[in-house]
GROMACS .gro file of N, CA, C and O in nm:
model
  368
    1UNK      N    1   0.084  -0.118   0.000
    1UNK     CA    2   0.000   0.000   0.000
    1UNK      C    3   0.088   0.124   0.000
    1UNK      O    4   0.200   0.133   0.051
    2UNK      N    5   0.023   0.215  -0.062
    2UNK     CA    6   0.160   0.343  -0.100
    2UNK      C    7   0.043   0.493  -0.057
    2UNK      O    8  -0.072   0.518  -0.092
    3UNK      N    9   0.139   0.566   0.029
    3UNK     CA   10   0.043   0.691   0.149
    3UNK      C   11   0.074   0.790  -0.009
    3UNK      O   12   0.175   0.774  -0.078
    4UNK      N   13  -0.024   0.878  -0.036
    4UNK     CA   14  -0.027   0.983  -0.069
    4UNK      C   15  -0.029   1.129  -0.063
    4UNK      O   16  -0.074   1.149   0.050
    5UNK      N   17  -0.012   1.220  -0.106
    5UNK     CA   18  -0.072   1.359  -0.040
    5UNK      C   19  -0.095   1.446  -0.195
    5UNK      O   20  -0.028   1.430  -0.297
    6UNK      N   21  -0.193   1.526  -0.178
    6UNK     CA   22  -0.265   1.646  -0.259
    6UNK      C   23  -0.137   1.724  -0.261
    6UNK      O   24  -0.067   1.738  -0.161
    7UNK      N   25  -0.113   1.765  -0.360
    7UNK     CA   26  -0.012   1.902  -0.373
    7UNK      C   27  -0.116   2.002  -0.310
    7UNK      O   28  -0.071   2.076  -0.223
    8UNK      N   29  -0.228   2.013  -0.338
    8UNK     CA   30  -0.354   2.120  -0.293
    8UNK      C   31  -0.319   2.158  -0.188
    8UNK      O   32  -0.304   2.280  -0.177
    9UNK      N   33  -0.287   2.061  -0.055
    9UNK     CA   34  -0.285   2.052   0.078
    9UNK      C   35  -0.142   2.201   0.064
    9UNK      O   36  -0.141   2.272   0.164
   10UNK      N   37  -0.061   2.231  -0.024
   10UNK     CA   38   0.041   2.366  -0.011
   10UNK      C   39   0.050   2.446  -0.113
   10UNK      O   40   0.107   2.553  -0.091
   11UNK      N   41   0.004   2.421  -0.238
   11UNK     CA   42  -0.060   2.483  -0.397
   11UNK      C   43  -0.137   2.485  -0.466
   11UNK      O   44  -0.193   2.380  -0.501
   12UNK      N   45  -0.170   2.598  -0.511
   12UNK     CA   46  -0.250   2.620  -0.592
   12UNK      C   47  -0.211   2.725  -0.724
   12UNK      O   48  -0.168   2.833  -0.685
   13UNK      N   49  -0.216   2.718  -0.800
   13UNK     CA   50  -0.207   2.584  -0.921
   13UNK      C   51  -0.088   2.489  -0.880
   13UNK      O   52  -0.032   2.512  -0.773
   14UNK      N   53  -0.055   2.409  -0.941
   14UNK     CA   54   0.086   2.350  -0.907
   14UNK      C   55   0.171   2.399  -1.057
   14UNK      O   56   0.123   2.484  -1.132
   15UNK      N   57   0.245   2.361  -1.071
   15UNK     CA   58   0.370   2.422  -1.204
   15UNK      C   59   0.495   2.384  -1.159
   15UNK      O   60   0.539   2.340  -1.052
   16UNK      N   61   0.564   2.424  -1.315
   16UNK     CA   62   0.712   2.399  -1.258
   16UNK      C   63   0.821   2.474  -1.170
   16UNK      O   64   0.929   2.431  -1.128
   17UNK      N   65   0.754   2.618  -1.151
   17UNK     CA   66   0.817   2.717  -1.032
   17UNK      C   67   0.828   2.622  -0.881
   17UNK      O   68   0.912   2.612  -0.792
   18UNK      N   69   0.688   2.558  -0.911
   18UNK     CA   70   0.652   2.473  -0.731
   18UNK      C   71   0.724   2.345  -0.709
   18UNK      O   72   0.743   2.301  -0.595
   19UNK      N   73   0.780   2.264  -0.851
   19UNK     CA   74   0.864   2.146  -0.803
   19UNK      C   75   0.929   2.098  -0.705
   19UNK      O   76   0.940   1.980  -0.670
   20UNK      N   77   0.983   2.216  -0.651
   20UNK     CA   78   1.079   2.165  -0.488
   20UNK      C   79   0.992   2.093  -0.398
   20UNK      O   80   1.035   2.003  -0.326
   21UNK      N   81   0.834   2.142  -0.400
   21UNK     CA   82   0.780   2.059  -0.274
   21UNK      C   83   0.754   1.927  -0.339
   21UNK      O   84   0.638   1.892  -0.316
   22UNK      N   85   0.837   1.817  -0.432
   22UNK     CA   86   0.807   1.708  -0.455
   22UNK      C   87   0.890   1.659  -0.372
   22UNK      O   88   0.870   1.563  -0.297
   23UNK      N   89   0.999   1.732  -0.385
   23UNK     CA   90   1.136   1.678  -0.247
   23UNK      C   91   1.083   1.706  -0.087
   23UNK      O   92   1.152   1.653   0.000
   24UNK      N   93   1.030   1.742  -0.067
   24UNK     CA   94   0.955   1.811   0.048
   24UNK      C   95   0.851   1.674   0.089
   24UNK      O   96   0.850   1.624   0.202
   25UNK      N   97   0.779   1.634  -0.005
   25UNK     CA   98   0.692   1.538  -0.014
   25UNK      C   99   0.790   1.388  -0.009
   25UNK      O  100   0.766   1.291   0.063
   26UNK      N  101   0.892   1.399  -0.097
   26UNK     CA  102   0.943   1.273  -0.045
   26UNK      C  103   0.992   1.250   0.114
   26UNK      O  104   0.976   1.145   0.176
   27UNK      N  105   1.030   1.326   0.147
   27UNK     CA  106   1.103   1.319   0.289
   27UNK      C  107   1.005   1.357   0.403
   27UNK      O  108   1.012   1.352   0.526
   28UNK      N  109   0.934   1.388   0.334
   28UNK     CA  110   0.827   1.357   0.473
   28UNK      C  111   0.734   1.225   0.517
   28UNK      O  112   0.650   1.206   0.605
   29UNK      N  113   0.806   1.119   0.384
   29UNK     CA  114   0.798   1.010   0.369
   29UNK      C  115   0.666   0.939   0.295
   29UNK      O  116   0.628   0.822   0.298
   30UNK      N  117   0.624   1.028   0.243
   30UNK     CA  118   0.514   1.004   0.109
   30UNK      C  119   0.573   0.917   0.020
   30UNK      O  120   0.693   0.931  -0.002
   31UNK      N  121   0.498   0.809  -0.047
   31UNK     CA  122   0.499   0.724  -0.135
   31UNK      C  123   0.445   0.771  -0.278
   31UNK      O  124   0.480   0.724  -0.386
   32UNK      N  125   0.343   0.883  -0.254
   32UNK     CA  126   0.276   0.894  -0.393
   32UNK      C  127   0.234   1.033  -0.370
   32UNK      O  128   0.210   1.067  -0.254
   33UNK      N  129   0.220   1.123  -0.472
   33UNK     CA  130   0.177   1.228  -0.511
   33UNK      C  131   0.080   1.238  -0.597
   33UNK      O  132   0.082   1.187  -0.709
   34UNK      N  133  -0.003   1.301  -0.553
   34UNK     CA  134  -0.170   1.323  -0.669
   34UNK      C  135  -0.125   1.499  -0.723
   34UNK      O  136  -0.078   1.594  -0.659
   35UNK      N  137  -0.148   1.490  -0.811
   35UNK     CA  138  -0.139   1.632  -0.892
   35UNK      C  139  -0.231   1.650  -0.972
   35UNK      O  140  -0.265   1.607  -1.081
   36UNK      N  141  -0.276   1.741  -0.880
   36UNK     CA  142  -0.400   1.820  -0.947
   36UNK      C  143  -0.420   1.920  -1.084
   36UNK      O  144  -0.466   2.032  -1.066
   37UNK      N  145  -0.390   1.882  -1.199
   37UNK     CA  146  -0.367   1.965  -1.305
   37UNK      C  147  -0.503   2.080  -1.358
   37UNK      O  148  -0.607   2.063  -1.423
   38UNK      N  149  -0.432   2.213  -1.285
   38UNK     CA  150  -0.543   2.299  -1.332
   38UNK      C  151  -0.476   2.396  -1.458
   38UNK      O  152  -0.529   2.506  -1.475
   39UNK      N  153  -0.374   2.363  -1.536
   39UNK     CA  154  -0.334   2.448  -1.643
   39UNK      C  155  -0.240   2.355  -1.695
   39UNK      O  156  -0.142   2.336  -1.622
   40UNK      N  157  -0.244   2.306  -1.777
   40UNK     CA  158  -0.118   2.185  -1.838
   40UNK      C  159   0.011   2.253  -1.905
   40UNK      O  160   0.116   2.198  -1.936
   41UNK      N  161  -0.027   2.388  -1.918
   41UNK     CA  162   0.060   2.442  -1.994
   41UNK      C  163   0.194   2.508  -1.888
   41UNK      O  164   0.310   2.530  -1.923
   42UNK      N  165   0.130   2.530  -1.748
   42UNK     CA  166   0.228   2.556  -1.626
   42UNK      C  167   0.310   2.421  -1.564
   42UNK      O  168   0.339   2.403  -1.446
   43UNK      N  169   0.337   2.334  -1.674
   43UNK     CA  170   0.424   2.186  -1.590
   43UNK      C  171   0.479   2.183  -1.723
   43UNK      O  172   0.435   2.193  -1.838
   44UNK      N  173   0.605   2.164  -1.660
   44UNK     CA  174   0.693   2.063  -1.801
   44UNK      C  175   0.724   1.964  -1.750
   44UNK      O  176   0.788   1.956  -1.645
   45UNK      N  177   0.682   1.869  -1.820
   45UNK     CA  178   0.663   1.738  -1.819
   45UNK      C  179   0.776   1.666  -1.852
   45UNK      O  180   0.757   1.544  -1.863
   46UNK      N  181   0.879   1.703  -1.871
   46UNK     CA  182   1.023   1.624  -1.900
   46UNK      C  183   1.055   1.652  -1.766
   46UNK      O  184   1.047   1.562  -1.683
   47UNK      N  185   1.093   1.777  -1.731
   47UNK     CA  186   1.133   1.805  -1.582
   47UNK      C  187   1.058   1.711  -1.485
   47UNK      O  188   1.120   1.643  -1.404
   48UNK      N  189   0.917   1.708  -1.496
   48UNK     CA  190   0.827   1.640  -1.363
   48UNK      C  191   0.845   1.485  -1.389
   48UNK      O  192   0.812   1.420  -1.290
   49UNK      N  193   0.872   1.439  -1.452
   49UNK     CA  194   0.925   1.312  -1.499
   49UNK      C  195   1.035   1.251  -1.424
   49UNK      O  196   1.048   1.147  -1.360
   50UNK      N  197   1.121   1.367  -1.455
   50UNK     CA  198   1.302   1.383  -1.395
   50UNK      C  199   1.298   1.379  -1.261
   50UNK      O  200   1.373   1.304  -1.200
   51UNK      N  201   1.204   1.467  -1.193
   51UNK     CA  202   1.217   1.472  -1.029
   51UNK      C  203   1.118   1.344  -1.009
   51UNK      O  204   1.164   1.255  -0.938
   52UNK      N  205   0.982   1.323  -1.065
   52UNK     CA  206   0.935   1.173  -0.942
   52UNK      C  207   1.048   1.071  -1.014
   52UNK      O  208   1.052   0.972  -0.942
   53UNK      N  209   1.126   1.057  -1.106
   53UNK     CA  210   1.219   0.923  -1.134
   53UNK      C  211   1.306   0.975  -1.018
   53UNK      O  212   1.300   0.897  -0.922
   54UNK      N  213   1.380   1.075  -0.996
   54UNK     CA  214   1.469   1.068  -0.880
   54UNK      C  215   1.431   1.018  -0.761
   54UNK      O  216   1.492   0.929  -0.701
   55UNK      N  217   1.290   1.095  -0.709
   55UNK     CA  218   1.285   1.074  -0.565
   55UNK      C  219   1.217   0.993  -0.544
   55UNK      O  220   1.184   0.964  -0.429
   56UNK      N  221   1.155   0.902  -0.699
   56UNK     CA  222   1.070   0.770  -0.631
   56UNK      C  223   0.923   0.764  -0.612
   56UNK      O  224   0.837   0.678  -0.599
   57UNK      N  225   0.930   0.866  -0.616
   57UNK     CA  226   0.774   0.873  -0.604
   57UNK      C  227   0.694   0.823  -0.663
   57UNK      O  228   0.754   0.830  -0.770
   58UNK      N  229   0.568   0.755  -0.700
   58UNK     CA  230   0.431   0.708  -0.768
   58UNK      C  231   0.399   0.820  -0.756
   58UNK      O  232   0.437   0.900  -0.671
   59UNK      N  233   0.278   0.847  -0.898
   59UNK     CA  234   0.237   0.972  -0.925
   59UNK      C  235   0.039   0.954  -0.943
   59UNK      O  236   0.010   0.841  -0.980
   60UNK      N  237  -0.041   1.014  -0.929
   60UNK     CA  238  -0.134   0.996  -0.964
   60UNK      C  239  -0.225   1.112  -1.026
   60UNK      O  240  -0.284   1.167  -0.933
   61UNK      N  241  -0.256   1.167  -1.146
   61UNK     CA  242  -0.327   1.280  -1.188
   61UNK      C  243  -0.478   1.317  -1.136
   61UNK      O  244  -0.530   1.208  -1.111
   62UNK      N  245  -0.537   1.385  -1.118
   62UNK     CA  246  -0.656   1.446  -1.155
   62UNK      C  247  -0.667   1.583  -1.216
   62UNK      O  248  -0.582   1.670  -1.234
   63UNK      N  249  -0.775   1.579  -1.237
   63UNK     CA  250  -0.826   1.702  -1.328
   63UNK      C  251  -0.886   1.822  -1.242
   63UNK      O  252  -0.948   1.796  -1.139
   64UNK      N  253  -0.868   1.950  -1.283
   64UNK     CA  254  -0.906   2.019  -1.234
   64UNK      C  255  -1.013   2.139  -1.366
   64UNK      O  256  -0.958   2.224  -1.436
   65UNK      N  257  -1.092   2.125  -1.367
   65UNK     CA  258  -1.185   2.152  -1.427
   65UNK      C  259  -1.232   2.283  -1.458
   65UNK      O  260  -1.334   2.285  -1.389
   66UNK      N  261  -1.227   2.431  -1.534
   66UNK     CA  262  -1.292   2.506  -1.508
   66UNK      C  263  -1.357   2.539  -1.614
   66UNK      O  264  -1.369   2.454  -1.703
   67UNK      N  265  -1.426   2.697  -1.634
   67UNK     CA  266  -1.577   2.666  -1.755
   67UNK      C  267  -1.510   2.642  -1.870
   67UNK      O  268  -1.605   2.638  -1.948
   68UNK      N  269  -1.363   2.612  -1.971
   68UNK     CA  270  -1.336   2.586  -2.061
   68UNK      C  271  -1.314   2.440  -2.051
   68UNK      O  272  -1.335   2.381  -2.157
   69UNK      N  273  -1.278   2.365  -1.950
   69UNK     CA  274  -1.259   2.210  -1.957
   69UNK      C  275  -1.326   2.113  -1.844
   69UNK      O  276  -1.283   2.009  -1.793
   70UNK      N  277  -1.471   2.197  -1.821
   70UNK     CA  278  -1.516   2.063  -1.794
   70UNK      C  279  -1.617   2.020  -1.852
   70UNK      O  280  -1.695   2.077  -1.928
   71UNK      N  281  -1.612   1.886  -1.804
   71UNK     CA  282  -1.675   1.787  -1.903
   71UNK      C  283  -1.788   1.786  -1.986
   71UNK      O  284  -1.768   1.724  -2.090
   72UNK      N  285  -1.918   1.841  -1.970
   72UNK     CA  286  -2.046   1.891  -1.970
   72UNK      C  287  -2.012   2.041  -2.024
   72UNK      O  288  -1.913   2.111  -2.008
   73UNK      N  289  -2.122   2.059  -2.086
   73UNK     CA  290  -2.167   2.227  -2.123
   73UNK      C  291  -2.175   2.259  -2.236
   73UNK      O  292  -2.219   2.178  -2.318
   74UNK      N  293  -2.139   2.374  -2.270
   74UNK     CA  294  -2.111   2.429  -2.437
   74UNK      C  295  -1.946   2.347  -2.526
   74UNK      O  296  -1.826   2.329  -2.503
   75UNK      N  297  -2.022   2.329  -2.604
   75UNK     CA  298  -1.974   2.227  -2.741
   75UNK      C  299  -1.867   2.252  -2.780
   75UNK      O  300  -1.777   2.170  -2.801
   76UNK      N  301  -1.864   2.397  -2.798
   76UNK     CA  302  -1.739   2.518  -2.874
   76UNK      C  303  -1.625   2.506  -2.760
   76UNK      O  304  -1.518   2.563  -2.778
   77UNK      N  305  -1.649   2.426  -2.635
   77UNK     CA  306  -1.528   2.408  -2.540
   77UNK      C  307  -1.450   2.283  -2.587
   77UNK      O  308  -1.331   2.264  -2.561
   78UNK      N  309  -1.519   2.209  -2.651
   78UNK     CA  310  -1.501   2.022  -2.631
   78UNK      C  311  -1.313   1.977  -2.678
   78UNK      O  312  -1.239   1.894  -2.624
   79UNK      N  313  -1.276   2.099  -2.832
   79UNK     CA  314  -1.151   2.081  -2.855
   79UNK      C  315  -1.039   2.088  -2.728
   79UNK      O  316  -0.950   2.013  -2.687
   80UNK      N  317  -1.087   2.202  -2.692
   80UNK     CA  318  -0.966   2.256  -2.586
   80UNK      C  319  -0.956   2.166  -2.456
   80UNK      O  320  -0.853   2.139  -2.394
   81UNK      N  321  -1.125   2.114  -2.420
   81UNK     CA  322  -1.108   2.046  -2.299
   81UNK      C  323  -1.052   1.878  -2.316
   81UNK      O  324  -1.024   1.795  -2.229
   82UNK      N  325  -1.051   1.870  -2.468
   82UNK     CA  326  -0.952   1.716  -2.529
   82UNK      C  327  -0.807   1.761  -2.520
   82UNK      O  328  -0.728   1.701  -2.447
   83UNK      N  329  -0.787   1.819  -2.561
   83UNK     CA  330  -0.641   1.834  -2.567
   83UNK      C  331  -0.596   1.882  -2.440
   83UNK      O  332  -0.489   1.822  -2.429
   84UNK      N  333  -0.605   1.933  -2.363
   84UNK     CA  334  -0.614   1.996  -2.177
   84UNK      C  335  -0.601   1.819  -2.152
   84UNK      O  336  -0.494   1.767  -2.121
   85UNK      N  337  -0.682   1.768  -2.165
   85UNK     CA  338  -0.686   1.640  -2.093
   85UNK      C  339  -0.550   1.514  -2.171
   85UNK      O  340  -0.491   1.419  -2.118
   86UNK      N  341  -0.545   1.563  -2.292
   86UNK     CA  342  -0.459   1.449  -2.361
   86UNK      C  343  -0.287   1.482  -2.326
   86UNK      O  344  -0.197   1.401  -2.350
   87UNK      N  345  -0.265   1.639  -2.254
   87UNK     CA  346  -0.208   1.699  -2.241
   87UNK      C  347  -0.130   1.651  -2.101
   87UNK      O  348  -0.008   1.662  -2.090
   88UNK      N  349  -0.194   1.611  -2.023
   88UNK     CA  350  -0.241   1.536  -1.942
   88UNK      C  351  -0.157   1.374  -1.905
   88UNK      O  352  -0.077   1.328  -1.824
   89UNK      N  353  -0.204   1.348  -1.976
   89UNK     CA  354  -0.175   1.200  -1.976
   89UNK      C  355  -0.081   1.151  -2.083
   89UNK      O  356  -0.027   1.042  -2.064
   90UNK      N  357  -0.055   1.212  -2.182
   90UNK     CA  358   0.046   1.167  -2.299
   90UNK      C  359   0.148   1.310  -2.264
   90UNK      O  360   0.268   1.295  -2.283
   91UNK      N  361   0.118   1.392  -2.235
   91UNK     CA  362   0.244   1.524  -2.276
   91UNK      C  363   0.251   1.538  -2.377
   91UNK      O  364   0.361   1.567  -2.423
   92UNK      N  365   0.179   1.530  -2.431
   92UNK     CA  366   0.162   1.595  -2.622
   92UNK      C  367   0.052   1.734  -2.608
   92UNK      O  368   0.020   1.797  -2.709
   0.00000   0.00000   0.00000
């Protein structure tokens, strides 16, 4: 079984300025990190890669949703809230 913690619980948005508290999170003896992605375009994803391969960490995503990407609503959102999400999970 592997303990987690919310980046939420010390950021908001998270990004790549905030990376240090992944080291922060390892040594306080966390197993896994949930990251809450509310802008995909504030993480680089080679870097966040680089730090959980160092410190070990398991990673787990969720979504953070606002009136352009969530799931439900007006139609004229649907591109942006696919790619927000594919953004996500592939880094493309």
């Amino acid at each position: 079984m592997e303990i987690g913690v919310n980046t939420w619980v010390w950021v908001s948005p998270f990004r790549s300025a905030t990376f240090n508290l992944l080291y922060k999170i390892k040594e306080m003896g966390f197993d896994l990190v949930e990251i809450p992605v509310e802008d995909p375009e504030l993480i680089d994803l080679s870097k966040l890669k680089q730090i959980l391969n160092d410190t070990g960490l398991s990673v787990s995503v969720c979504g953070a949703f606002g009136p352009q990407r969530e799931r439900q609503g007006d139609t004229r959102f649907r591109p942006h809230r696919l790619a927000g999400n594919k953004k996500c999970f592939n880094g493309d």
